[in-house]
């Protein structure tokens, strides 16, 4: 069976220490790879097994297999949402070789996001105000 990978683009990141020597450690994202993906059905078994382990699974995506991707990494989809990779599963009997990534939503900002064009604007606009232009 062939895979179309037509749902969108996901960027995968490693998490490292972005703090300066001698300062408190800060988590920073370093891009590893950019891949096309296909959205997968989040089954009830996977959803409820995640809940039993106190993990809220938000999405499952299928992407071309890439060595070096692990549950220690992060993923950002083209809509700007940031996810922790909870599980990486190789998919067999498909072409091209693929992997399923189980994703859990993250609401944390990381060091270096502004530098990589990853920063999200506040939903109230760039000024963070009430949209009235008042300071």
GROMACS .gro file of N, CA and C in nm:
model
  405
    1UNK      N    1   0.084  -0.117   0.000
    1UNK     CA    2   0.000   0.000   0.000
    1UNK      C    3   0.089   0.124   0.000
    2UNK      N    4   0.056   0.223  -0.082
    2UNK     CA    5   0.135   0.346  -0.087
    2UNK      C    6   0.070   0.452   0.002
    3UNK      N    7   0.152   0.545   0.050
    3UNK     CA    8   0.107   0.651   0.139
    3UNK      C    9   0.113   0.786   0.068
    4UNK      N   10   0.005   0.866   0.073
    4UNK     CA   11   0.006   0.995   0.003
    4UNK      C   12   0.075   1.110   0.079
    5UNK      N   13   0.073   1.110   0.211
    5UNK     CA   14   0.131   1.219   0.293
    5UNK      C   15   0.084   1.356   0.246
    6UNK      N   16  -0.047   1.374   0.233
    6UNK     CA   17  -0.101   1.497   0.175
    6UNK      C   18  -0.173   1.587   0.275
    7UNK      N   19  -0.167   1.557   0.403
    7UNK     CA   20  -0.239   1.639   0.502
    7UNK      C   21  -0.166   1.769   0.537
    8UNK      N   22  -0.034   1.770   0.526
    8UNK     CA   23   0.040   1.890   0.561
    8UNK      C   24   0.188   1.864   0.581
    9UNK      N   25   0.253   1.960   0.647
    9UNK     CA   26   0.397   1.953   0.673
    9UNK      C   27   0.420   1.963   0.823
   10UNK      N   28   0.507   1.878   0.875
   10UNK     CA   29   0.542   1.881   1.016
   10UNK      C   30   0.693   1.903   1.027
   11UNK      N   31   0.732   1.986   1.122
   11UNK     CA   32   0.874   2.008   1.152
   11UNK      C   33   0.904   1.937   1.283
   12UNK      N   34   1.010   1.859   1.284
   12UNK     CA   35   1.047   1.784   1.403
   12UNK      C   36   1.172   1.846   1.465
   13UNK      N   37   1.172   1.857   1.597
   13UNK     CA   38   1.278   1.925   1.671
   13UNK      C   39   1.334   1.839   1.782
   14UNK      N   40   1.462   1.858   1.809
   14UNK     CA   41   1.520   1.801   1.931
   14UNK      C   42   1.514   1.911   2.037
   15UNK      N   43   1.513   1.871   2.162
   15UNK     CA   44   1.510   1.966   2.273
   15UNK      C   45   1.647   1.963   2.338
   16UNK      N   46   1.707   2.082   2.351
   16UNK     CA   47   1.841   2.090   2.410
   16UNK      C   48   1.845   2.204   2.511
   17UNK      N   49   1.956   2.218   2.578
   17UNK     CA   50   1.976   2.326   2.675
   17UNK      C   51   2.020   2.452   2.602
   18UNK      N   52   1.935   2.555   2.604
   18UNK     CA   53   1.967   2.680   2.537
   18UNK      C   54   2.022   2.785   2.630
   19UNK      N   55   2.045   2.751   2.757
   19UNK     CA   56   2.097   2.847   2.853
   19UNK      C   57   2.247   2.869   2.837
   20UNK      N   58   2.292   2.985   2.880
   20UNK     CA   59   2.435   3.015   2.875
   20UNK      C   60   2.505   2.940   2.988
   21UNK      N   61   2.634   2.910   2.969
   21UNK     CA   62   2.708   2.840   3.075
   21UNK      C   63   2.701   2.916   3.207
   22UNK      N   64   2.672   2.844   3.313
   22UNK     CA   65   2.663   2.904   3.446
   22UNK      C   66   2.524   2.954   3.480
   23UNK      N   67   2.435   2.965   3.380
   23UNK     CA   68   2.298   3.008   3.405
   23UNK      C   69   2.206   2.887   3.420
   24UNK      N   70   2.085   2.915   3.463
   24UNK     CA   71   1.985   2.810   3.476
   24UNK      C   72   1.955   2.750   3.338
   25UNK      N   73   1.945   2.618   3.329
   25UNK     CA   74   1.916   2.556   3.199
   25UNK      C   75   1.781   2.601   3.144
   26UNK      N   76   1.776   2.621   3.011
   26UNK     CA   77   1.651   2.655   2.942
   26UNK      C   78   1.637   2.563   2.823
   27UNK      N   79   1.517   2.511   2.805
   27UNK     CA   80   1.494   2.422   2.692
   27UNK      C   81   1.484   2.503   2.564
   28UNK      N   82   1.554   2.456   2.461
   28UNK     CA   83   1.552   2.521   2.330
   28UNK      C   84   1.526   2.414   2.223
   29UNK      N   85   1.460   2.455   2.116
   29UNK     CA   86   1.430   2.364   2.006
   29UNK      C   87   1.530   2.381   1.893
   30UNK      N   88   1.576   2.269   1.839
   30UNK     CA   89   1.666   2.268   1.724
   30UNK      C   90   1.601   2.180   1.618
   31UNK      N   91   1.575   2.238   1.500
   31UNK     CA   92   1.506   2.163   1.396
   31UNK      C   93   1.591   2.048   1.345
   32UNK      N   94   1.529   1.929   1.337
   32UNK     CA   95   1.595   1.809   1.285
   32UNK      C   96   1.560   1.787   1.138
   33UNK      N   97   1.428   1.792   1.109
   33UNK     CA   98   1.383   1.757   0.974
   33UNK      C   99   1.241   1.812   0.952
   34UNK      N  100   1.208   1.835   0.826
   34UNK     CA  101   1.074   1.877   0.787
   34UNK      C  102   1.018   1.767   0.697
   35UNK      N  103   0.897   1.715   0.731
   35UNK     CA  104   0.838   1.603   0.659
   35UNK      C  105   0.692   1.631   0.625
   36UNK      N  106   0.646   1.575   0.514
   36UNK     CA  107   0.503   1.575   0.483
   36UNK      C  108   0.438   1.465   0.567
   37UNK      N  109   0.309   1.481   0.598
   37UNK     CA  110   0.242   1.379   0.679
   37UNK      C  111   0.099   1.358   0.633
   38UNK      N  112   0.043   1.247   0.678
   38UNK     CA  113  -0.097   1.213   0.656
   38UNK      C  114  -0.162   1.196   0.793
   39UNK      N  115  -0.272   1.267   0.815
   39UNK     CA  116  -0.345   1.255   0.942
   39UNK      C  117  -0.401   1.114   0.955
   40UNK      N  118  -0.392   1.056   1.074
   40UNK     CA  119  -0.442   0.921   1.099
   40UNK      C  120  -0.559   0.926   1.197
   41UNK      N  121  -0.640   0.825   1.192
   41UNK     CA  122  -0.754   0.812   1.281
   41UNK      C  123  -0.705   0.782   1.422
   42UNK      N  124  -0.753   0.858   1.519
   42UNK     CA  125  -0.718   0.835   1.659
   42UNK      C  126  -0.823   0.740   1.716
   43UNK      N  127  -0.789   0.612   1.724
   43UNK     CA  128  -0.882   0.510   1.770
   43UNK      C  129  -0.911   0.518   1.918
   44UNK      N  130  -1.023   0.460   1.957
   44UNK     CA  131  -1.063   0.460   2.098
   44UNK      C  132  -0.963   0.386   2.186
   45UNK      N  133  -0.908   0.275   2.138
   45UNK     CA  134  -0.810   0.201   2.218
   45UNK      C  135  -0.691   0.288   2.252
   46UNK      N  136  -0.638   0.358   2.151
   46UNK     CA  137  -0.520   0.443   2.173
   46UNK      C  138  -0.556   0.561   2.264
   47UNK      N  139  -0.673   0.619   2.241
   47UNK     CA  140  -0.717   0.733   2.321
   47UNK      C  141  -0.731   0.696   2.468
   48UNK      N  142  -0.802   0.587   2.496
   48UNK     CA  143  -0.826   0.549   2.635
   48UNK      C  144  -0.702   0.490   2.702
   49UNK      N  145  -0.615   0.425   2.630
   49UNK     CA  146  -0.491   0.377   2.692
   49UNK      C  147  -0.404   0.497   2.730
   50UNK      N  148  -0.409   0.603   2.651
   50UNK     CA  149  -0.338   0.727   2.688
   50UNK      C  150  -0.396   0.788   2.814
   51UNK      N  151  -0.528   0.792   2.824
   51UNK     CA  152  -0.593   0.847   2.943
   51UNK      C  153  -0.557   0.767   3.068
   52UNK      N  154  -0.546   0.635   3.055
   52UNK     CA  155  -0.508   0.552   3.169
   52UNK      C  156  -0.369   0.587   3.217
   53UNK      N  157  -0.283   0.630   3.127
   53UNK     CA  158  -0.147   0.670   3.162
   53UNK      C  159  -0.135   0.819   3.186
   54UNK      N  160  -0.249   0.887   3.200
   54UNK     CA  161  -0.258   1.031   3.226
   54UNK      C  162  -0.190   1.113   3.118
   55UNK      N  163  -0.210   1.071   2.992
   55UNK     CA  164  -0.157   1.143   2.876
   55UNK      C  165  -0.275   1.176   2.786
   56UNK      N  166  -0.288   1.302   2.745
   56UNK     CA  167  -0.394   1.341   2.654
   56UNK      C  168  -0.340   1.339   2.512
   57UNK      N  169  -0.376   1.237   2.438
   57UNK     CA  170  -0.330   1.224   2.300
   57UNK      C  171  -0.420   1.310   2.212
   58UNK      N  172  -0.360   1.400   2.134
   58UNK     CA  173  -0.437   1.491   2.050
   58UNK      C  174  -0.445   1.446   1.905
   59UNK      N  175  -0.336   1.390   1.853
   59UNK     CA  176  -0.332   1.355   1.712
   59UNK      C  177  -0.240   1.236   1.690
   60UNK      N  178  -0.264   1.168   1.579
   60UNK     CA  179  -0.171   1.068   1.529
   60UNK      C  180  -0.148   1.101   1.383
   61UNK      N  181  -0.020   1.115   1.345
   61UNK     CA  182   0.013   1.144   1.206
   61UNK      C  183   0.108   1.038   1.154
   62UNK      N  184   0.103   1.015   1.023
   62UNK     CA  185   0.194   0.921   0.958
   62UNK      C  186   0.285   1.001   0.866
   63UNK      N  187   0.415   0.978   0.879
   63UNK     CA  188   0.516   1.049   0.800
   63UNK      C  189   0.616   0.947   0.746
   64UNK      N  190   0.693   0.988   0.643
   64UNK     CA  191   0.800   0.898   0.596
   64UNK      C  192   0.895   0.867   0.713
   65UNK      N  193   0.940   0.743   0.719
   65UNK     CA  194   1.029   0.701   0.828
   65UNK      C  195   1.159   0.778   0.821
   66UNK      N  196   1.204   0.822   0.937
   66UNK     CA  197   1.329   0.898   0.947
   66UNK      C  198   1.401   0.852   1.072
   67UNK      N  199   1.520   0.801   1.056
   67UNK     CA  200   1.597   0.754   1.172
   67UNK      C  201   1.633   0.872   1.261
   68UNK      N  202   1.636   0.848   1.389
   68UNK     CA  203   1.675   0.952   1.483
   68UNK      C  204   1.558   1.028   1.543
   69UNK      N  205   1.434   0.995   1.506
   69UNK     CA  206   1.318   1.058   1.567
   69UNK      C  207   1.277   0.972   1.686
   70UNK      N  208   1.254   1.037   1.802
   70UNK     CA  209   1.223   0.962   1.922
   70UNK      C  210   1.115   1.033   2.004
   71UNK      N  211   1.075   0.971   2.112
   71UNK     CA  212   0.976   1.031   2.200
   71UNK      C  213   1.036   1.144   2.284
   72UNK      N  214   1.163   1.174   2.264
   72UNK     CA  215   1.228   1.288   2.330
   72UNK      C  216   1.214   1.415   2.247
   73UNK      N  217   1.156   1.403   2.126
   73UNK     CA  218   1.149   1.515   2.031
   73UNK      C  219   1.014   1.586   2.036
   74UNK      N  220   1.007   1.698   1.965
   74UNK     CA  221   0.886   1.780   1.955
   74UNK      C  222   0.848   1.791   1.808
   75UNK      N  223   0.720   1.824   1.783
   75UNK     CA  224   0.670   1.840   1.647
   75UNK      C  225   0.586   1.966   1.639
   76UNK      N  226   0.598   2.039   1.527
   76UNK     CA  227   0.513   2.157   1.504
   76UNK      C  228   0.452   2.143   1.366
   77UNK      N  229   0.319   2.146   1.363
   77UNK     CA  230   0.248   2.138   1.236
   77UNK      C  231   0.236   2.277   1.175
   78UNK      N  232   0.192   2.283   1.048
   78UNK     CA  233   0.189   2.411   0.978
   78UNK      C  234   0.089   2.510   1.038
   79UNK      N  235  -0.003   2.464   1.122
   79UNK     CA  236  -0.096   2.556   1.189
   79UNK      C  237  -0.033   2.622   1.312
   80UNK      N  238   0.093   2.589   1.343
   80UNK     CA  239   0.165   2.651   1.453
   80UNK      C  240   0.155   2.576   1.585
   81UNK      N  241   0.074   2.471   1.591
   81UNK     CA  242   0.058   2.395   1.716
   81UNK      C  243   0.185   2.315   1.745
   82UNK      N  244   0.226   2.316   1.871
   82UNK     CA  245   0.345   2.245   1.916
   82UNK      C  246   0.303   2.121   1.993
   83UNK      N  247   0.366   2.008   1.964
   83UNK     CA  248   0.331   1.880   2.025
   83UNK      C  249   0.455   1.810   2.076
   84UNK      N  250   0.438   1.734   2.184
   84UNK     CA  251   0.540   1.642   2.231
   84UNK      C  252   0.513   1.508   2.162
   85UNK      N  253   0.616   1.445   2.112
   85UNK     CA  254   0.601   1.314   2.050
   85UNK      C  255   0.596   1.212   2.164
   86UNK      N  256   0.481   1.149   2.180
   86UNK     CA  257   0.462   1.053   2.288
   86UNK      C  258   0.508   0.914   2.246
   87UNK      N  259   0.490   0.879   2.118
   87UNK     CA  260   0.523   0.745   2.071
   87UNK      C  261   0.559   0.750   1.923
   88UNK      N  262   0.665   0.678   1.886
   88UNK     CA  263   0.705   0.662   1.746
   88UNK      C  264   0.690   0.514   1.714
   89UNK      N  265   0.604   0.483   1.614
   89UNK     CA  266   0.581   0.344   1.576
   89UNK      C  267   0.611   0.324   1.430
   90UNK      N  268   0.702   0.233   1.395
   90UNK     CA  269   0.724   0.203   1.253
   90UNK      C  270   0.601   0.132   1.197
   91UNK      N  271   0.567   0.165   1.073
   91UNK     CA  272   0.453   0.102   1.005
   91UNK      C  273   0.509   0.004   0.904
   92UNK      N  274   0.461  -0.120   0.907
   92UNK     CA  275   0.512  -0.221   0.815
   92UNK      C  276   0.414  -0.243   0.701
   93UNK      N  277   0.464  -0.299   0.593
   93UNK     CA  278   0.385  -0.331   0.474
   93UNK      C  279   0.327  -0.208   0.405
   94UNK      N  280   0.396  -0.095   0.410
   94UNK     CA  281   0.356   0.023   0.334
   94UNK      C  282   0.477   0.076   0.259
   95UNK      N  283   0.450   0.149   0.151
   95UNK     CA  284   0.558   0.213   0.076
   95UNK      C  285   0.521   0.360   0.059
   96UNK      N  286   0.611   0.451   0.080
   96UNK     CA  287   0.747   0.432   0.132
   96UNK      C  288   0.744   0.394   0.280
   97UNK      N  289   0.857   0.345   0.333
   97UNK     CA  290   0.862   0.311   0.476
   97UNK      C  291   0.815   0.431   0.559
   98UNK      N  292   0.729   0.404   0.656
   98UNK     CA  293   0.663   0.511   0.731
   98UNK      C  294   0.669   0.489   0.880
   99UNK      N  295   0.631   0.594   0.954
   99UNK     CA  296   0.621   0.587   1.100
   99UNK      C  297   0.497   0.664   1.143
  100UNK      N  298   0.430   0.615   1.247
  100UNK     CA  299   0.319   0.686   1.309
  100UNK      C  300   0.373   0.760   1.430
  101UNK      N  301   0.338   0.888   1.441
  101UNK     CA  302   0.378   0.969   1.555
  101UNK      C  303   0.253   1.002   1.636
  102UNK      N  304   0.252   0.964   1.762
  102UNK     CA  305   0.143   0.997   1.854
  102UNK      C  306   0.181   1.127   1.921
  103UNK      N  307   0.094   1.229   1.909
  103UNK     CA  308   0.128   1.365   1.953
  103UNK      C  309   0.040   1.413   2.067
  104UNK      N  310   0.102   1.483   2.164
  104UNK     CA  311   0.032   1.544   2.276
  104UNK      C  312   0.061   1.693   2.272
  105UNK      N  313  -0.041   1.776   2.278
  105UNK     CA  314  -0.027   1.922   2.265
  105UNK      C  315   0.052   1.981   2.381
  106UNK      N  316   0.137   2.079   2.348
  106UNK     CA  317   0.221   2.150   2.446
  106UNK      C  318   0.186   2.298   2.439
  107UNK      N  319   0.177   2.363   2.554
  107UNK     CA  320   0.147   2.507   2.559
  107UNK      C  321   0.266   2.587   2.612
  108UNK      N  322   0.386   2.534   2.598
  108UNK     CA  323   0.506   2.597   2.653
  108UNK      C  324   0.583   2.664   2.540
  109UNK      N  325   0.641   2.780   2.568
  109UNK     CA  326   0.728   2.845   2.472
  109UNK      C  327   0.871   2.798   2.497
  110UNK      N  328   0.946   2.787   2.389
  110UNK     CA  329   1.083   2.738   2.398
  110UNK      C  330   1.179   2.844   2.350
  111UNK      N  331   1.298   2.842   2.409
  111UNK     CA  332   1.408   2.930   2.371
  111UNK      C  333   1.440   2.909   2.223
  112UNK      N  334   1.461   3.016   2.150
  112UNK     CA  335   1.501   3.004   2.010
  112UNK      C  336   1.385   3.002   1.913
  113UNK      N  337   1.261   3.001   1.961
  113UNK     CA  338   1.146   2.997   1.871
  113UNK      C  339   1.137   3.125   1.789
  114UNK      N  340   1.171   3.239   1.850
  114UNK     CA  341   1.165   3.364   1.776
  114UNK      C  342   1.267   3.365   1.662
  115UNK      N  343   1.386   3.308   1.690
  115UNK     CA  344   1.492   3.306   1.591
  115UNK      C  345   1.456   3.220   1.471
  116UNK      N  346   1.378   3.114   1.492
  116UNK     CA  347   1.342   3.023   1.385
  116UNK      C  348   1.209   3.058   1.321
  117UNK      N  349   1.149   3.174   1.357
  117UNK     CA  350   1.020   3.211   1.302
  117UNK      C  351   0.908   3.126   1.358
  118UNK      N  352   0.925   3.074   1.480
  118UNK     CA  353   0.826   2.983   1.537
  118UNK      C  354   0.740   3.049   1.643
  119UNK      N  355   0.769   3.172   1.679
  119UNK     CA  356   0.693   3.236   1.785
  119UNK      C  357   0.549   3.257   1.741
  120UNK      N  358   0.457   3.237   1.836
  120UNK     CA  359   0.316   3.257   1.808
  120UNK      C  360   0.274   3.392   1.863
  121UNK      N  361   0.192   3.467   1.787
  121UNK     CA  362   0.140   3.592   1.837
  121UNK      C  363   0.030   3.564   1.937
  122UNK      N  364   0.017   3.653   2.033
  122UNK     CA  365  -0.094   3.645   2.127
  122UNK      C  366  -0.223   3.658   2.049
  123UNK      N  367  -0.326   3.587   2.090
  123UNK     CA  368  -0.453   3.587   2.016
  123UNK      C  369  -0.520   3.723   2.015
  124UNK      N  370  -0.475   3.814   2.100
  124UNK     CA  371  -0.533   3.949   2.102
  124UNK      C  372  -0.459   4.044   2.008
  125UNK      N  373  -0.364   3.994   1.933
  125UNK     CA  374  -0.292   4.078   1.838
  125UNK      C  375  -0.148   4.095   1.880
  126UNK      N  376  -0.067   4.160   1.792
  126UNK     CA  377   0.076   4.173   1.819
  126UNK      C  378   0.107   4.253   1.943
  127UNK      N  379   0.021   4.349   1.981
  127UNK     CA  380   0.051   4.431   2.098
  127UNK      C  381   0.013   4.361   2.226
  128UNK      N  382  -0.068   4.252   2.215
  128UNK     CA  383  -0.111   4.180   2.335
  128UNK      C  384  -0.218   4.254   2.410
  129UNK      N  385  -0.266   4.364   2.355
  129UNK     CA  386  -0.368   4.444   2.420
  129UNK      C  387  -0.506   4.400   2.382
  130UNK      N  388  -0.600   4.495   2.397
  130UNK     CA  389  -0.739   4.463   2.368
  130UNK      C  390  -0.778   4.491   2.225
  131UNK      N  391  -0.681   4.521   2.139
  131UNK     CA  392  -0.708   4.547   1.999
  131UNK      C  393  -0.753   4.690   1.973
  132UNK      N  394  -0.759   4.774   2.078
  132UNK     CA  395  -0.804   4.912   2.066
  132UNK      C  396  -0.688   5.008   2.043
  133UNK      N  397  -0.564   4.956   2.052
  133UNK     CA  398  -0.447   5.040   2.032
  133UNK      C  399  -0.410   5.122   2.152
  134UNK      N  400  -0.473   5.098   2.267
  134UNK     CA  401  -0.441   5.171   2.390
  134UNK      C  402  -0.323   5.108   2.458
  135UNK      N  403  -0.241   5.187   2.525
  135UNK     CA  404  -0.125   5.135   2.597
  135UNK      C  405  -0.152   5.131   2.744
   0.00000   0.00000   0.00000
